[in-house]
Coordinates of C-alpha atoms and ligand atoms in Angstrom, one line a residue:
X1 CA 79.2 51.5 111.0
X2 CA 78.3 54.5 108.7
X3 CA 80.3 54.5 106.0
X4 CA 82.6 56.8 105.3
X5 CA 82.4 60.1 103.5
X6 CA 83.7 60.1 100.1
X7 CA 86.1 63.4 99.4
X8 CA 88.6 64.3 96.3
X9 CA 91.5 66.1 96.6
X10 CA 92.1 68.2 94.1
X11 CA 95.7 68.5 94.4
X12 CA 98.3 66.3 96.2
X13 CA 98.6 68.0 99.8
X14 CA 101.0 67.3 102.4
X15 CA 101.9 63.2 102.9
X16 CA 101.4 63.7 106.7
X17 CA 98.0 65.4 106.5
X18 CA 96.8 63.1 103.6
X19 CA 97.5 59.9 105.6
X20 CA 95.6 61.5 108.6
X21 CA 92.4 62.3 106.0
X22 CA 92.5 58.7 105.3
X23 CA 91.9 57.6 108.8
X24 CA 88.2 59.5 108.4
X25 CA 87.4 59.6 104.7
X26 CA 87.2 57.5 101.5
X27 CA 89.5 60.2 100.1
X28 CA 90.3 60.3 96.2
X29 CA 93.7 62.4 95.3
X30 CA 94.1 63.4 92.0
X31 CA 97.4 61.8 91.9
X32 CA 98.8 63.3 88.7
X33 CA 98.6 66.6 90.7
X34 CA 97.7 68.8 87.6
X35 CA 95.0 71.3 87.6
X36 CA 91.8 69.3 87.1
X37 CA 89.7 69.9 83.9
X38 CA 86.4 71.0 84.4
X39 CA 84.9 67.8 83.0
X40 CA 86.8 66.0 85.9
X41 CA 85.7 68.5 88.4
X42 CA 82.2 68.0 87.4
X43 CA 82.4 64.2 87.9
X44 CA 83.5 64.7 91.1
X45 CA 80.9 66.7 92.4
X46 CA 78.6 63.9 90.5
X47 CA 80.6 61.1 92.6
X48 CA 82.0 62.4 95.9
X49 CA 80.5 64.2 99.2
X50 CA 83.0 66.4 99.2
X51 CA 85.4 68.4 97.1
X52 CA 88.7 70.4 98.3
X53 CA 89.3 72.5 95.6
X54 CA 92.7 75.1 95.4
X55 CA 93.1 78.1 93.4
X56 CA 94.3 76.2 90.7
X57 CA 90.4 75.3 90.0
X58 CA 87.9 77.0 88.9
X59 CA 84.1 76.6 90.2
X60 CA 82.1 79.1 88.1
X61 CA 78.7 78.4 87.4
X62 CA 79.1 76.6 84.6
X63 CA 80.9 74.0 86.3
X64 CA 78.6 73.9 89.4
X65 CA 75.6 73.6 87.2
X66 CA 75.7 70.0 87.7
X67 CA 72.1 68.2 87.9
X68 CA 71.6 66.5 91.1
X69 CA 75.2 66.3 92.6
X70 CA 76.0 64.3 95.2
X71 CA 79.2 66.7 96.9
X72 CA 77.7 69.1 99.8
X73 CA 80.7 70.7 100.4
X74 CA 83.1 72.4 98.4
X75 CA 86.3 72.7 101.4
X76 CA 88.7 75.1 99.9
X77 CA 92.3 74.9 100.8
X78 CA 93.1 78.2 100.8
X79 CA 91.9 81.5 102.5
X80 CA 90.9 83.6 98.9
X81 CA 87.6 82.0 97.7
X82 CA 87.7 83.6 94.1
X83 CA 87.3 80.8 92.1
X84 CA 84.6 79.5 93.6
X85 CA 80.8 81.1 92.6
X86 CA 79.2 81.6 95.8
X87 CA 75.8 82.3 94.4
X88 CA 76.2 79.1 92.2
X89 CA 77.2 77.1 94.6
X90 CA 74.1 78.2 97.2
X91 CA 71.9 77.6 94.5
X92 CA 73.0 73.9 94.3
X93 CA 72.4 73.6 97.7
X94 CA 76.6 73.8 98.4
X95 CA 78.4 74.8 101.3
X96 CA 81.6 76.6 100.7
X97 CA 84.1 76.7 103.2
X98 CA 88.2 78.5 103.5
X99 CA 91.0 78.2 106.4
X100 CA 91.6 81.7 107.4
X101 CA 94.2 82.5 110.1
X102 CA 96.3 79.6 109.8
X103 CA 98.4 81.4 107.1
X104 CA 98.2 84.9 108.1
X105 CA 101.9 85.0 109.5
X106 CA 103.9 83.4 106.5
X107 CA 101.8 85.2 103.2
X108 CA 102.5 88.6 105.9
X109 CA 106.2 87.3 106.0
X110 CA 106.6 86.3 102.4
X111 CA 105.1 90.2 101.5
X112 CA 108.3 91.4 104.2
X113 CA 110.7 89.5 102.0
X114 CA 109.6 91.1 98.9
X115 CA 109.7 94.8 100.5
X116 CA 113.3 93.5 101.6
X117 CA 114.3 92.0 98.3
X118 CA 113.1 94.6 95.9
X119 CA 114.9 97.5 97.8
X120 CA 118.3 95.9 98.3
X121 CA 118.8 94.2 95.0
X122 CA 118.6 90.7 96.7
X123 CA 117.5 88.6 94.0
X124 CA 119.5 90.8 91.3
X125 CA 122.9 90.0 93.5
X126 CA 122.8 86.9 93.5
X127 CA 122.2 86.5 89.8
X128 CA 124.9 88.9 89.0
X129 CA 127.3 87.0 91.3
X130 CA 126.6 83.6 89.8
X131 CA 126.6 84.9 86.3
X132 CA 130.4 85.7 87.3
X133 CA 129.8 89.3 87.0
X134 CA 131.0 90.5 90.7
X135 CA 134.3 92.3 90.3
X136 CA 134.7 93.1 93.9
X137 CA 133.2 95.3 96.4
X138 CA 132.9 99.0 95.5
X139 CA 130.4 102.2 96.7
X140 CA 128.8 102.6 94.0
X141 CA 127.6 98.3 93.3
X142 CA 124.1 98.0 93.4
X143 CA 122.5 100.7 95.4
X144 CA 119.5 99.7 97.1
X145 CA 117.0 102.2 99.0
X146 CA 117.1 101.9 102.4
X147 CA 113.5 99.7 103.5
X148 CA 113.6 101.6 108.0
X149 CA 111.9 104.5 108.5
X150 CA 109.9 104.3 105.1
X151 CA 106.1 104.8 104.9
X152 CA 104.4 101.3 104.1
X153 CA 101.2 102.2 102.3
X154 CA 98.6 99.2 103.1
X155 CA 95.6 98.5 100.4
X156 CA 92.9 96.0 102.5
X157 CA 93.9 95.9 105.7
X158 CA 92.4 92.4 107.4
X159 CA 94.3 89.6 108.9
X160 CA 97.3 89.7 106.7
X161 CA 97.6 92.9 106.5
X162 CA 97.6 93.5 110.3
X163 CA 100.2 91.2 110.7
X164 CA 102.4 92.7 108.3
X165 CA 101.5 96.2 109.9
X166 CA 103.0 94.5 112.8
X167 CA 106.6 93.3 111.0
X168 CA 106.6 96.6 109.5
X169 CA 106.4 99.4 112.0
X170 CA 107.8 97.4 115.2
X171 CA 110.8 95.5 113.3
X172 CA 111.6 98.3 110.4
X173 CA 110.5 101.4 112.2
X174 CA 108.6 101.9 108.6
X175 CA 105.2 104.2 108.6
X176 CA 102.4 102.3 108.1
X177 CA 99.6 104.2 106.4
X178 CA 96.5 102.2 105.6
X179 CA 93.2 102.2 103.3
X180 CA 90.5 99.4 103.5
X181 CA 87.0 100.3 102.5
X182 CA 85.8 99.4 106.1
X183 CA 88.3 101.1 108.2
X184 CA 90.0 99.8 111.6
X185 CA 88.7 100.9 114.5
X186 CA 90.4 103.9 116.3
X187 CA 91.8 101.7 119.1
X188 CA 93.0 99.4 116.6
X189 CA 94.6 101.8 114.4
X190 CA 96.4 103.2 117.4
X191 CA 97.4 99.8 118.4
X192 CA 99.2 99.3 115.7
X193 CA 100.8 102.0 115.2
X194 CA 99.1 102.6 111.6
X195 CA 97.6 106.0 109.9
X196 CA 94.3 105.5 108.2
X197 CA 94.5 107.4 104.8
X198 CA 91.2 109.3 103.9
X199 CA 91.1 107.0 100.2
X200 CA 93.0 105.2 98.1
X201 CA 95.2 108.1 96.5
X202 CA 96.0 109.5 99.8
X203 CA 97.6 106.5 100.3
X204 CA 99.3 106.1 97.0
X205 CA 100.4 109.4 96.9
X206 CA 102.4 109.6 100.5
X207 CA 103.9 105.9 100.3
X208 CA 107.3 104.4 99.8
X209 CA 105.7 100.8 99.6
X210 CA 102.6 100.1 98.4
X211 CA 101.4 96.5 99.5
X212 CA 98.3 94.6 98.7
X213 CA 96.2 92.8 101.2
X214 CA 92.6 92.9 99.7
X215 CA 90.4 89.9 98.0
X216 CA 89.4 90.2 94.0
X217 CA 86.0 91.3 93.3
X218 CA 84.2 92.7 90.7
X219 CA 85.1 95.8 92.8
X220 CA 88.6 95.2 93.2
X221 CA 89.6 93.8 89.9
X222 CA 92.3 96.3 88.0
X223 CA 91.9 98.8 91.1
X224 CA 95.8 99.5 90.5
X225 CA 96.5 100.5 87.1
X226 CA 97.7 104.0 85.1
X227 CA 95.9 106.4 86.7
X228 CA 96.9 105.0 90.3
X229 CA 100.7 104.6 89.1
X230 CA 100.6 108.1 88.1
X231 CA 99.7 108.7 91.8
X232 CA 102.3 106.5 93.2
X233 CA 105.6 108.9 94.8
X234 CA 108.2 108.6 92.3
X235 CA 110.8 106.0 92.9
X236 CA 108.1 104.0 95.0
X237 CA 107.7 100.2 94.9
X238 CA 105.0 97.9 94.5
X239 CA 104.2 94.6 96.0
X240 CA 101.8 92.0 95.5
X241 CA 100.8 88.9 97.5
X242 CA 97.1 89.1 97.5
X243 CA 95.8 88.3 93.9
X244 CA 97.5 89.4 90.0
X245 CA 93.9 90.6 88.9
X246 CA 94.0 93.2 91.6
X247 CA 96.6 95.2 89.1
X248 CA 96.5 96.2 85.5
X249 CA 99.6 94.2 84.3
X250 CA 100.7 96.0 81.0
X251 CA 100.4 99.6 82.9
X252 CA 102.6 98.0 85.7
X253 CA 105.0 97.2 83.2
X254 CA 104.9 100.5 81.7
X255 CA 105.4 102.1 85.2
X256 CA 108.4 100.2 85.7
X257 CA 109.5 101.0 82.2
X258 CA 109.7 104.3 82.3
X259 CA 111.4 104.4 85.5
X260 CA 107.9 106.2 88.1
X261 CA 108.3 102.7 89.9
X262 CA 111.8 102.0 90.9
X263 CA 110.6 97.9 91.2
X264 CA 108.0 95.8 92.3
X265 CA 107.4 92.6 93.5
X266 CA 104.7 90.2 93.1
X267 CA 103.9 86.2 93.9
X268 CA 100.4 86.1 91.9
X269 CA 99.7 86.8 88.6
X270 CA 96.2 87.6 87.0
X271 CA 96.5 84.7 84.4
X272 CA 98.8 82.2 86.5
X273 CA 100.9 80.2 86.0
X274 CA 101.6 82.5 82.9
X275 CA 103.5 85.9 83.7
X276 CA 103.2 88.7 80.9
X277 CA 107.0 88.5 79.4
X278 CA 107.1 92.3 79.6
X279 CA 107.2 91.8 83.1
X280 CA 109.7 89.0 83.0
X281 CA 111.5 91.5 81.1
X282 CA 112.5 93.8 83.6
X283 CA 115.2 93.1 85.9
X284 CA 113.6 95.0 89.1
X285 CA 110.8 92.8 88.9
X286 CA 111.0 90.6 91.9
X287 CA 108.5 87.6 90.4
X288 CA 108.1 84.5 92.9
X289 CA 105.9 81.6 92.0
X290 CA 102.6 82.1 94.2
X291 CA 104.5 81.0 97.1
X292 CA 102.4 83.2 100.4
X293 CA 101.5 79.9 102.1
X294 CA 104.4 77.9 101.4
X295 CA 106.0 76.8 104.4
X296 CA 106.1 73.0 105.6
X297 CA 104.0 74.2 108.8
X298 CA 101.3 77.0 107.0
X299 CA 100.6 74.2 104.3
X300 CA 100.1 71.3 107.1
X301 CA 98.0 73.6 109.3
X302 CA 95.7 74.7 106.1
X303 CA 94.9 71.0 105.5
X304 CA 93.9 70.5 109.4
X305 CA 91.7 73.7 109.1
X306 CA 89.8 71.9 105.8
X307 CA 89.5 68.8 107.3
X308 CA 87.9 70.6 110.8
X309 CA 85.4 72.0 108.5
X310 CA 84.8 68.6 106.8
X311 CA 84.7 66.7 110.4
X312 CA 81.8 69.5 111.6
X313 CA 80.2 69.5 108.1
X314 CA 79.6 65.1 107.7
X315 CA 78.8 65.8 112.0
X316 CA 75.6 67.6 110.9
X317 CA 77.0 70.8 112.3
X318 CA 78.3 74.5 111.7
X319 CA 81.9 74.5 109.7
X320 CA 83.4 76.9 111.4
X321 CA 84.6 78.6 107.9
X322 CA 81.5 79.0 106.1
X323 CA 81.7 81.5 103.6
X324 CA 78.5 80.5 101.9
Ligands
8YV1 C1 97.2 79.3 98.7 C2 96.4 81.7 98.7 O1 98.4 78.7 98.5 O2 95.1 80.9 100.5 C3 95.2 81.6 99.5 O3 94.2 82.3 99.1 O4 96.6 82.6 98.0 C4 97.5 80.8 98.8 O5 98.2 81.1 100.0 C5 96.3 79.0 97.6 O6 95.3 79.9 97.4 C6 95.8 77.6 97.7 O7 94.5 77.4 97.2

């Protein structure tokens, strides 16, 4: 029988899918379930055939530069592949693999909850009512903005942000106005309802909602920052459940400071797990702890999408996620 390939884990993943990993692979968890150093990650790629990294790791050069490793796959568990240097990786003969799709729905849900939360003082509510400061109903408590018939500006429009296109304009009746550098198709646009803005301050200057929905690159990185706040309506709110470097942190907090954005509300952070204490700061700051993915089922499914890519990988064939 040929023995089994050896993978690491780099974090604990769901009990259910770990036990089914174990019925194929030699797996190795890293059972403290703490970021790994990159010494550690190193000596896995010198001991096992296969490494599922998270974003909590970080695979730049430096760390790939191993001589001679014996891991041919790096199988991230996760859709965003920043952390990992694709170039590096090719160049030490690596596949790199993600699990689209599988959590499309909940990371476009999680962004709906934020929209929701941030305009009707949801998480501010509740804090006021268990800090025993609710005196009883009255007009003026805690005025919200109302979230239907808003415009919904979109920044990246791919898989997530198609499917929050979707919650959007057919369950809120919002506007959905959208800017990616490679646009939708006409057919697709008119599908779903959205409005393709001619740039990037088009879009910040005629929505409600902004939303972010587009991957970091070098490109990318601190795309949202004074000058586009400036832009932003008055009053308009900002949310964030693609990836913290994608913003300018300090200038968000200035924004919200002097009152041009009425809130914001953000689950990644460029530095995480740390979050700037001037944003911390400001009560309309809806802050959640990276959370997109986390549902019992998106989490399952994003281990059976690595493990489909490991089972075609150690076959000798495609994975269907390659991404280099
Ligand atoms: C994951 C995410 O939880 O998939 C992604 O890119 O941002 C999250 O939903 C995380 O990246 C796991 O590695």
């Amino acid at each position: 029988m040929k023995p089994r390939a050896r993978i690491v884990l780099s974090r604990r993943w769901p009990k259910r899918i770990e036990a089914i990993l174990e019925q194929d692979y030699e797996v190795w968890p890293n059972t403290g379930d703490h970021p790994m150093s990159a010494a550690a990650i190193r000596q896995a790629l010198r001991r096992a055939d296969g490494f599922c990294p998270t974003v909590t790791d970080q695979l730049d050069s430096n760390v790939l530069r191993v001589p001679s490793p014996r891991t041919r796959i790096l199988a991230n568990f996760g859709v965003g592949f920043e952390h990992i240097d694709l170039d590096a990786a090719r160049r030490s003969g690596i596949v790199v693999t993600n699990t689209p799709d599988v959590l499309t729905d909940c990371t476009a849900d999680l962004a709906m909850a934020l929209i929701l939360a941030t305009a009707r003082g949801v998480v501010g509510g509740d804090r006021m009512l268990r800090a025993g400061d609710w005196s009883g109903w009255r007009p003026t408590h805690i005025p919200g903005v109302r979230v239907s018939g808003k415009s919904l500006g979109l920044v990246g429009f791919g898989r997530i942000g198609r499917a929050l296109a979707k919650r959007a304009g057919a369950g809120f009746g919002m506007r959905v106005r959208v800017f990616d550098p490679q646009p939708p198709a006409d057919e697709v646009a008119r599908e779903l309802g959205v409005e393709v803005c001619a740039g990037l301050d088009d879009l910040l200057e005629t929505s409600d909602f902004v939303s972010l929905h587009c991957p970091v690159t070098p490109k990318t990185e601190g795309m949202i920052g004074e000058p586009q706040f400036k832009r932003m309506r008055p009053g308009a709110i900002l949310i964030n459940t693609a990836r913290g470097a994608l913003v300018d942190e300090h200038a968000l907090a200035g924004a919200l400071r002097s009152g041009r954005l009425a809130a914001a509300g953000l689950d990644v952070y460029a530095r995480e797990p740390e979050v700037p204490s001037e944003l911390t700061e400001i009560g309309r700051v809806v802050l959640l702890p990276h959370l997109g993915s986390a549902t019992r089922e998106t989490r399952e499914a994003m281990g059976m999408r690595v493990k489909e890519n490991l089972d075609r990988f150690f076959a000798g064939e495609e994975p269907p996620d390659r991404v280099a």
